[in-house]
Tab-separated table of N, CA, C and O in Angstrom:
chain	number	residue	atom	x	y	z
B	28	MET	N	105.271	112.823	48.839
B	28	MET	CA	104.638	112.628	50.124
B	28	MET	C	103.577	113.715	50.311
B	28	MET	O	103.808	114.889	50.041
B	29	LYS	N	102.406	113.327	50.803
B	29	LYS	CA	101.298	114.252	51.014
B	29	LYS	C	101.493	115.016	52.322
B	29	LYS	O	102.206	114.571	53.211
B	30	SER	N	100.813	116.146	52.425
B	30	SER	CA	100.821	116.957	53.634
B	30	SER	C	99.400	117.124	54.135
B	30	SER	O	98.456	117.098	53.355
B	31	THR	N	99.260	117.315	55.442
B	31	THR	CA	97.952	117.637	56.017
B	31	THR	C	97.855	119.158	56.131
B	31	THR	O	98.863	119.859	55.959
B	32	PRO	N	96.685	119.695	56.442
B	32	PRO	CA	96.566	121.147	56.633
B	32	PRO	C	97.428	121.675	57.784
B	32	PRO	O	97.660	122.874	57.881
B	33	PHE	N	97.933	120.771	58.648
B	33	PHE	CA	98.701	121.179	59.819
B	33	PHE	C	100.206	120.960	59.677
B	33	PHE	O	100.960	121.243	60.606
B	34	THR	N	100.656	120.468	58.536
B	34	THR	CA	102.069	120.129	58.368
B	34	THR	C	102.989	121.304	58.686
B	34	THR	O	103.946	121.155	59.451
B	35	GLU	N	102.730	122.464	58.106
B	35	GLU	CA	103.610	123.618	58.338
B	35	GLU	C	103.608	124.034	59.811
B	35	GLU	O	104.641	124.440	60.344
B	36	LYS	N	102.469	123.925	60.473
B	36	LYS	CA	102.393	124.263	61.903
B	36	LYS	C	103.232	123.283	62.720
B	36	LYS	O	103.973	123.691	63.628
B	37	HIS	N	103.122	121.985	62.419
B	37	HIS	CA	103.940	120.992	63.112
B	37	HIS	C	105.424	121.321	62.961
B	37	HIS	O	106.179	121.288	63.932
B	38	ILE	N	105.840	121.634	61.744
B	38	ILE	CA	107.244	121.947	61.472
B	38	ILE	C	107.669	123.201	62.240
B	38	ILE	O	108.732	123.233	62.868
B	39	SER	N	106.832	124.243	62.222
B	39	SER	CA	107.181	125.492	62.915
B	39	SER	C	107.281	125.303	64.427
B	39	SER	O	107.984	126.052	65.099
B	40	LEU	N	106.579	124.298	64.953
B	40	LEU	CA	106.634	124.010	66.390
B	40	LEU	C	107.754	123.033	66.751
B	40	LEU	O	107.885	122.638	67.904
B	41	GLY	N	108.546	122.647	65.745
B	41	GLY	CA	109.713	121.815	66.012
B	41	GLY	C	109.477	120.319	66.007
B	41	GLY	O	110.290	119.559	66.532
B	42	ALA	N	108.396	119.875	65.399
B	42	ALA	CA	108.120	118.438	65.351
B	42	ALA	C	109.146	117.710	64.493
B	42	ALA	O	109.598	118.232	63.475
B	43	LYS	N	109.495	116.507	64.906
B	43	LYS	CA	110.289	115.617	64.064
B	43	LYS	C	109.294	114.955	63.118
B	43	LYS	O	108.369	114.279	63.557
B	44	MET	N	109.476	115.168	61.833
B	44	MET	CA	108.522	114.690	60.836
B	44	MET	C	109.028	113.404	60.190
B	44	MET	O	110.237	113.192	60.059
B	45	HIS	N	108.070	112.560	59.775
B	45	HIS	CA	108.410	111.289	59.137
B	45	HIS	C	107.226	110.838	58.284
B	45	HIS	O	106.079	111.178	58.565
B	46	GLU	N	107.506	110.049	57.268
B	46	GLU	CA	106.444	109.511	56.404
B	46	GLU	C	105.619	108.488	57.175
B	46	GLU	O	106.140	107.613	57.842
B	47	PHE	N	104.297	108.631	57.083
B	47	PHE	CA	103.372	107.655	57.650
B	47	PHE	C	102.190	107.557	56.702
B	47	PHE	O	101.506	108.554	56.465
B	48	ALA	N	101.984	106.381	56.132
B	48	ALA	CA	100.862	106.127	55.217
B	48	ALA	C	100.828	107.131	54.068
B	48	ALA	O	99.767	107.549	53.625
B	49	GLY	N	102.004	107.548	53.609
B	49	GLY	CA	102.079	108.466	52.487
B	49	GLY	C	102.009	109.936	52.857
B	49	GLY	O	102.045	110.799	51.989
B	50	TYR	N	101.885	110.252	54.158
B	50	TYR	CA	101.794	111.626	54.624
B	50	TYR	C	103.030	112.011	55.426
B	50	TYR	O	103.630	111.182	56.107
B	51	ASN	N	103.388	113.282	55.374
B	51	ASN	CA	104.452	113.837	56.194
B	51	ASN	C	103.840	114.156	57.554
B	51	ASN	O	103.096	115.122	57.694
B	52	MET	N	104.101	113.306	58.551
B	52	MET	CA	103.420	113.407	59.840
B	52	MET	C	104.408	113.664	60.980
B	52	MET	O	105.548	113.225	60.927
B	53	PRO	N	103.947	114.358	62.041
B	53	PRO	CA	104.811	114.558	63.205
B	53	PRO	C	104.933	113.253	63.987
B	53	PRO	O	103.938	112.581	64.251
B	54	ILE	N	106.134	112.900	64.315
B	54	ILE	CA	106.380	111.684	65.085
B	54	ILE	C	106.631	112.027	66.549
B	54	ILE	O	106.215	111.316	67.447
B	55	GLU	N	107.323	113.139	66.771
B	55	GLU	CA	107.707	113.499	68.130
B	55	GLU	C	108.003	114.993	68.175
B	55	GLU	O	108.448	115.579	67.204
B	56	TYR	N	107.749	115.592	69.327
B	56	TYR	CA	108.114	116.986	69.543
B	56	TYR	C	109.307	117.049	70.495
B	56	TYR	O	110.436	117.168	70.078
B	57	SER	N	109.060	116.936	71.779
B	57	SER	CA	110.130	117.131	72.768
B	57	SER	C	110.611	115.834	73.406
B	57	SER	O	111.471	115.857	74.271
B	58	GLY	N	110.046	114.731	73.033
B	58	GLY	CA	110.426	113.447	73.619
B	58	GLY	C	109.214	112.738	74.179
B	58	GLY	O	108.287	113.375	74.690
B	59	ILE	N	109.223	111.434	74.111
B	59	ILE	CA	108.034	110.654	74.469
B	59	ILE	C	107.656	110.795	75.942
B	59	ILE	O	106.480	110.859	76.277
B	60	ILE	N	108.631	110.879	76.834
B	60	ILE	CA	108.307	111.004	78.269
B	60	ILE	C	107.694	112.369	78.549
B	60	ILE	O	106.658	112.470	79.223
B	61	ASP	N	108.300	113.425	78.035
B	61	ASP	CA	107.763	114.769	78.219
B	61	ASP	C	106.359	114.883	77.628
B	61	ASP	O	105.459	115.459	78.246
B	62	GLU	N	106.152	114.315	76.452
B	62	GLU	CA	104.836	114.368	75.815
B	62	GLU	C	103.806	113.562	76.605
B	62	GLU	O	102.654	113.980	76.752
B	63	HIS	N	104.211	112.417	77.144
B	63	HIS	CA	103.313	111.603	77.972
B	63	HIS	C	102.863	112.390	79.206
B	63	HIS	O	101.671	112.443	79.526
B	64	ILE	N	103.806	113.024	79.887
B	64	ILE	CA	103.480	113.812	81.083
B	64	ILE	C	102.562	114.970	80.719
B	64	ILE	O	101.574	115.240	81.415
B	65	THR	N	102.852	115.641	79.620
B	65	THR	CA	102.025	116.775	79.181
B	65	THR	C	100.586	116.336	78.924
B	65	THR	O	99.638	116.991	79.360
B	66	VAL	N	100.410	115.214	78.237
B	66	VAL	CA	99.064	114.720	77.939
B	66	VAL	C	98.353	114.282	79.221
B	66	VAL	O	97.165	114.558	79.409
B	67	CYS	N	99.074	113.627	80.120
B	67	CYS	CA	98.448	113.174	81.375
B	67	CYS	C	98.053	114.335	82.276
B	67	CYS	O	97.053	114.258	82.987
B	68	GLN	N	98.830	115.400	82.257
B	68	GLN	CA	98.562	116.529	83.153
B	68	GLN	C	97.806	117.670	82.476
B	68	GLN	O	97.342	118.580	83.139
B	69	GLY	N	97.699	117.613	81.168
B	69	GLY	CA	97.047	118.704	80.441
B	69	GLY	C	96.185	118.177	79.324
B	69	GLY	O	95.148	117.567	79.565
B	70	VAL	N	96.651	118.375	78.116
B	70	VAL	CA	95.867	117.967	76.952
B	70	VAL	C	96.813	117.637	75.797
B	70	VAL	O	97.910	118.168	75.717
B	71	GLY	N	96.373	116.740	74.944
B	71	GLY	CA	97.112	116.402	73.737
B	71	GLY	C	96.197	116.538	72.538
B	71	GLY	O	94.983	116.387	72.647
B	72	VAL	N	96.778	116.838	71.397
B	72	VAL	CA	96.017	116.977	70.162
B	72	VAL	C	96.626	116.048	69.133
B	72	VAL	O	97.847	115.996	68.985
B	73	PHE	N	95.782	115.301	68.431
B	73	PHE	CA	96.255	114.387	67.410
B	73	PHE	C	95.660	114.795	66.074
B	73	PHE	O	94.450	114.941	65.950
B	74	ASP	N	96.512	115.000	65.078
B	74	ASP	CA	96.084	115.411	63.737
B	74	ASP	C	95.493	114.198	63.019
B	74	ASP	O	96.201	113.273	62.657
B	75	VAL	N	94.186	114.193	62.818
B	75	VAL	CA	93.514	113.070	62.164
B	75	VAL	C	93.125	113.392	60.720
B	75	VAL	O	92.410	112.625	60.094
B	76	SER	N	93.629	114.504	60.193
B	76	SER	CA	93.208	114.906	58.851
B	76	SER	C	93.692	113.965	57.758
B	76	SER	O	93.208	114.031	56.636
B	77	HIS	N	94.626	113.072	58.078
B	77	HIS	CA	95.110	112.105	57.089
B	77	HIS	C	94.287	110.821	57.082
B	77	HIS	O	94.476	109.967	56.234
B	78	MET	N	93.379	110.690	58.009
B	78	MET	CA	92.602	109.457	58.144
B	78	MET	C	91.356	109.482	57.275
B	78	MET	O	90.773	110.541	57.041
B	79	GLY	N	90.953	108.328	56.832
B	79	GLY	CA	89.767	108.213	56.005
B	79	GLY	C	88.542	107.831	56.812
B	79	GLY	O	88.627	107.518	57.993
B	80	GLN	N	87.419	107.867	56.173
B	80	GLN	CA	86.161	107.434	56.772
B	80	GLN	C	85.488	106.482	55.799
B	80	GLN	O	85.658	106.601	54.587
B	81	ILE	N	84.731	105.550	56.351
B	81	ILE	CA	83.960	104.645	55.511
B	81	ILE	C	82.504	104.690	55.941
B	81	ILE	O	82.196	105.028	57.079
B	82	ARG	N	81.630	104.350	55.044
B	82	ARG	CA	80.201	104.246	55.353
B	82	ARG	C	79.774	102.845	54.941
B	82	ARG	O	79.923	102.458	53.791
B	83	LEU	N	79.278	102.089	55.901
B	83	LEU	CA	78.799	100.740	55.627
B	83	LEU	C	77.320	100.785	55.326
B	83	LEU	O	76.553	101.422	56.039
B	84	THR	N	76.925	100.110	54.275
B	84	THR	CA	75.514	100.070	53.921
B	84	THR	C	75.116	98.636	53.597
B	84	THR	O	75.966	97.786	53.350
B	85	GLY	N	73.846	98.396	53.624
B	85	GLY	CA	73.329	97.072	53.302
B	85	GLY	C	72.946	96.304	54.552
B	85	GLY	O	73.415	96.587	55.657
B	86	ALA	N	72.094	95.339	54.374
B	86	ALA	CA	71.541	94.574	55.496
B	86	ALA	C	72.608	93.837	56.293
B	86	ALA	O	72.494	93.703	57.515
B	87	ASP	N	73.667	93.353	55.661
B	87	ASP	CA	74.689	92.576	56.360
B	87	ASP	C	76.017	93.309	56.502
B	87	ASP	O	77.050	92.688	56.750
B	88	ALA	N	76.013	94.629	56.371
B	88	ALA	CA	77.256	95.400	56.432
B	88	ALA	C	77.957	95.249	57.780
B	88	ALA	O	79.161	95.014	57.837
B	89	ALA	N	77.219	95.380	58.876
B	89	ALA	CA	77.827	95.260	60.198
B	89	ALA	C	78.364	93.847	60.427
B	89	ALA	O	79.449	93.665	60.988
B	90	LYS	N	77.635	92.858	59.980
B	90	LYS	CA	78.078	91.471	60.116
B	90	LYS	C	79.369	91.229	59.334
B	90	LYS	O	80.287	90.561	59.818
B	91	ALA	N	79.462	91.793	58.143
B	91	ALA	CA	80.661	91.630	57.324
B	91	ALA	C	81.861	92.294	57.990
B	91	ALA	O	82.950	91.716	58.037
B	92	LEU	N	81.677	93.499	58.540
B	92	LEU	CA	82.780	94.178	59.211
B	92	LEU	C	83.179	93.432	60.474
B	92	LEU	O	84.368	93.285	60.773
B	93	GLU	N	82.199	92.944	61.212
B	93	GLU	CA	82.497	92.222	62.451
B	93	GLU	C	83.333	90.969	62.187
B	93	GLU	O	84.085	90.530	63.046
B	94	ALA	N	83.237	90.407	60.989
B	94	ALA	CA	84.052	89.241	60.638
B	94	ALA	C	85.517	89.630	60.429
B	94	ALA	O	86.391	88.764	60.438
B	95	LEU	N	85.798	90.924	60.256
B	95	LEU	CA	87.155	91.392	59.975
B	95	LEU	C	87.874	91.997	61.171
B	95	LEU	O	89.085	92.181	61.125
B	96	VAL	N	87.142	92.335	62.217
B	96	VAL	CA	87.746	93.003	63.373
B	96	VAL	C	87.363	92.265	64.663
B	96	VAL	O	86.293	91.672	64.740
B	97	PRO	N	88.227	92.322	65.688
B	97	PRO	CA	87.960	91.577	66.926
B	97	PRO	C	87.129	92.344	67.955
B	97	PRO	O	87.408	92.310	69.149
B	98	VAL	N	86.127	93.071	67.508
B	98	VAL	CA	85.236	93.795	68.415
B	98	VAL	C	83.798	93.625	67.947
B	98	VAL	O	83.543	93.275	66.799
B	99	ASP	N	82.851	93.891	68.850
B	99	ASP	CA	81.435	93.814	68.505
B	99	ASP	C	81.034	95.046	67.708
B	99	ASP	O	81.243	96.175	68.144
B	100	ILE	N	80.469	94.820	66.555
B	100	ILE	CA	80.011	95.902	65.686
B	100	ILE	C	78.488	95.890	65.581
B	100	ILE	O	77.847	96.928	65.570
B	101	ILE	N	77.913	94.703	65.534
B	101	ILE	CA	76.481	94.546	65.269
B	101	ILE	C	75.619	95.310	66.272
B	101	ILE	O	74.595	95.874	65.907
B	102	ASP	N	76.050	95.395	67.542
B	102	ASP	CA	75.217	96.042	68.558
B	102	ASP	C	75.398	97.563	68.630
B	102	ASP	O	74.769	98.222	69.439
B	103	LEU	N	76.220	98.141	67.766
B	103	LEU	CA	76.415	99.591	67.789
B	103	LEU	C	75.177	100.328	67.278
B	103	LEU	O	74.630	99.975	66.243
B	104	PRO	N	74.750	101.374	67.968
B	104	PRO	CA	73.655	102.191	67.441
B	104	PRO	C	74.103	102.906	66.165
B	104	PRO	O	75.286	103.181	65.978
B	105	VAL	N	73.169	103.240	65.309
B	105	VAL	CA	73.454	103.969	64.071
B	105	VAL	C	74.158	105.276	64.413
B	105	VAL	O	73.769	105.975	65.347
B	106	GLY	N	75.214	105.591	63.692
B	106	GLY	CA	75.946	106.833	63.888
B	106	GLY	C	77.016	106.773	64.957
B	106	GLY	O	77.719	107.754	65.188
B	107	MET	N	77.183	105.638	65.614
B	107	MET	CA	78.189	105.493	66.665
B	107	MET	C	79.387	104.726	66.117
B	107	MET	O	79.304	104.091	65.073
B	108	GLN	N	80.476	104.774	66.857
B	108	GLN	CA	81.684	104.083	66.423
B	108	GLN	C	82.314	103.349	67.591
B	108	GLN	O	81.981	103.588	68.746
B	109	ARG	N	83.236	102.489	67.277
B	109	ARG	CA	83.954	101.721	68.299
B	109	ARG	C	85.396	101.552	67.828
B	109	ARG	O	85.644	101.287	66.662
B	110	TYR	N	86.343	101.725	68.731
B	110	TYR	CA	87.760	101.536	68.419
B	110	TYR	C	88.009	100.065	68.132
B	110	TYR	O	87.527	99.199	68.848
B	111	ALA	N	88.736	99.780	67.070
B	111	ALA	CA	88.991	98.393	66.676
B	111	ALA	C	90.379	98.272	66.050
B	111	ALA	O	91.061	99.279	65.826
B	112	MET	N	90.771	97.066	65.781
B	112	MET	CA	92.013	96.783	65.082
B	112	MET	C	91.695	95.952	63.850
B	112	MET	O	90.845	95.075	63.890
B	113	PHE	N	92.383	96.256	62.757
B	113	PHE	CA	92.288	95.448	61.556
B	113	PHE	C	93.408	94.433	61.653
B	113	PHE	O	94.568	94.796	61.819
B	114	THR	N	93.065	93.158	61.594
B	114	THR	CA	94.055	92.109	61.840
B	114	THR	C	94.407	91.332	60.576
B	114	THR	O	93.643	91.293	59.618
B	115	ASN	N	95.565	90.682	60.630
B	115	ASN	CA	95.960	89.805	59.531
B	115	ASN	C	95.457	88.389	59.809
B	115	ASN	O	94.795	88.145	60.828
B	116	GLU	N	95.771	87.450	58.943
B	116	GLU	CA	95.258	86.090	59.085
B	116	GLU	C	95.767	85.374	60.335
B	116	GLU	O	95.155	84.435	60.817
B	117	GLN	N	96.905	85.842	60.874
B	117	GLN	CA	97.460	85.239	62.090
B	117	GLN	C	96.963	85.940	63.362
B	117	GLN	O	97.341	85.567	64.458
B	118	GLY	N	96.139	86.951	63.204
B	118	GLY	CA	95.623	87.685	64.355
B	118	GLY	C	96.499	88.856	64.761
B	118	GLY	O	96.228	89.518	65.744
B	119	GLY	N	97.565	89.106	64.010
B	119	GLY	CA	98.412	90.259	64.292
B	119	GLY	C	97.727	91.544	63.852
B	119	GLY	O	96.881	91.541	62.963
B	120	ILE	N	98.081	92.651	64.467
B	120	ILE	CA	97.438	93.925	64.173
B	120	ILE	C	98.115	94.605	62.989
B	120	ILE	O	99.326	94.833	62.989
B	121	LEU	N	97.314	94.902	61.959
B	121	LEU	CA	97.798	95.635	60.797
B	121	LEU	C	97.669	97.146	61.016
B	121	LEU	O	98.540	97.920	60.650
B	122	ASP	N	96.558	97.552	61.614
B	122	ASP	CA	96.319	98.979	61.860
B	122	ASP	C	95.131	99.128	62.798
B	122	ASP	O	94.359	98.179	62.991
B	123	ASP	N	94.991	100.296	63.367
B	123	ASP	CA	93.831	100.550	64.214
B	123	ASP	C	92.772	101.283	63.397
B	123	ASP	O	93.071	101.944	62.414
B	124	LEU	N	91.534	101.101	63.819
B	124	LEU	CA	90.386	101.686	63.114
B	124	LEU	C	89.514	102.431	64.098
B	124	LEU	O	89.359	102.010	65.214
């Protein structure tokens, strides 16, 4: 299982760790309700170092991606992003993008 640069810090802070996409990731610290309140009243940090990035190129790149996700991609300005879901053939969500 892979680790992120923050794995040891998560462990030292008492995170419950679990495998996610091949990485040892924090799943929970003090409980979902406590964490929800903390984020709503303060701030939350999410370790994204395990996530990848893609670069689309070519004249029809945006059109091709838009065929795979249920959001508008074609109208995005260069260098911008939009939250989306990668779906299966039945329209179920495989993962967020």
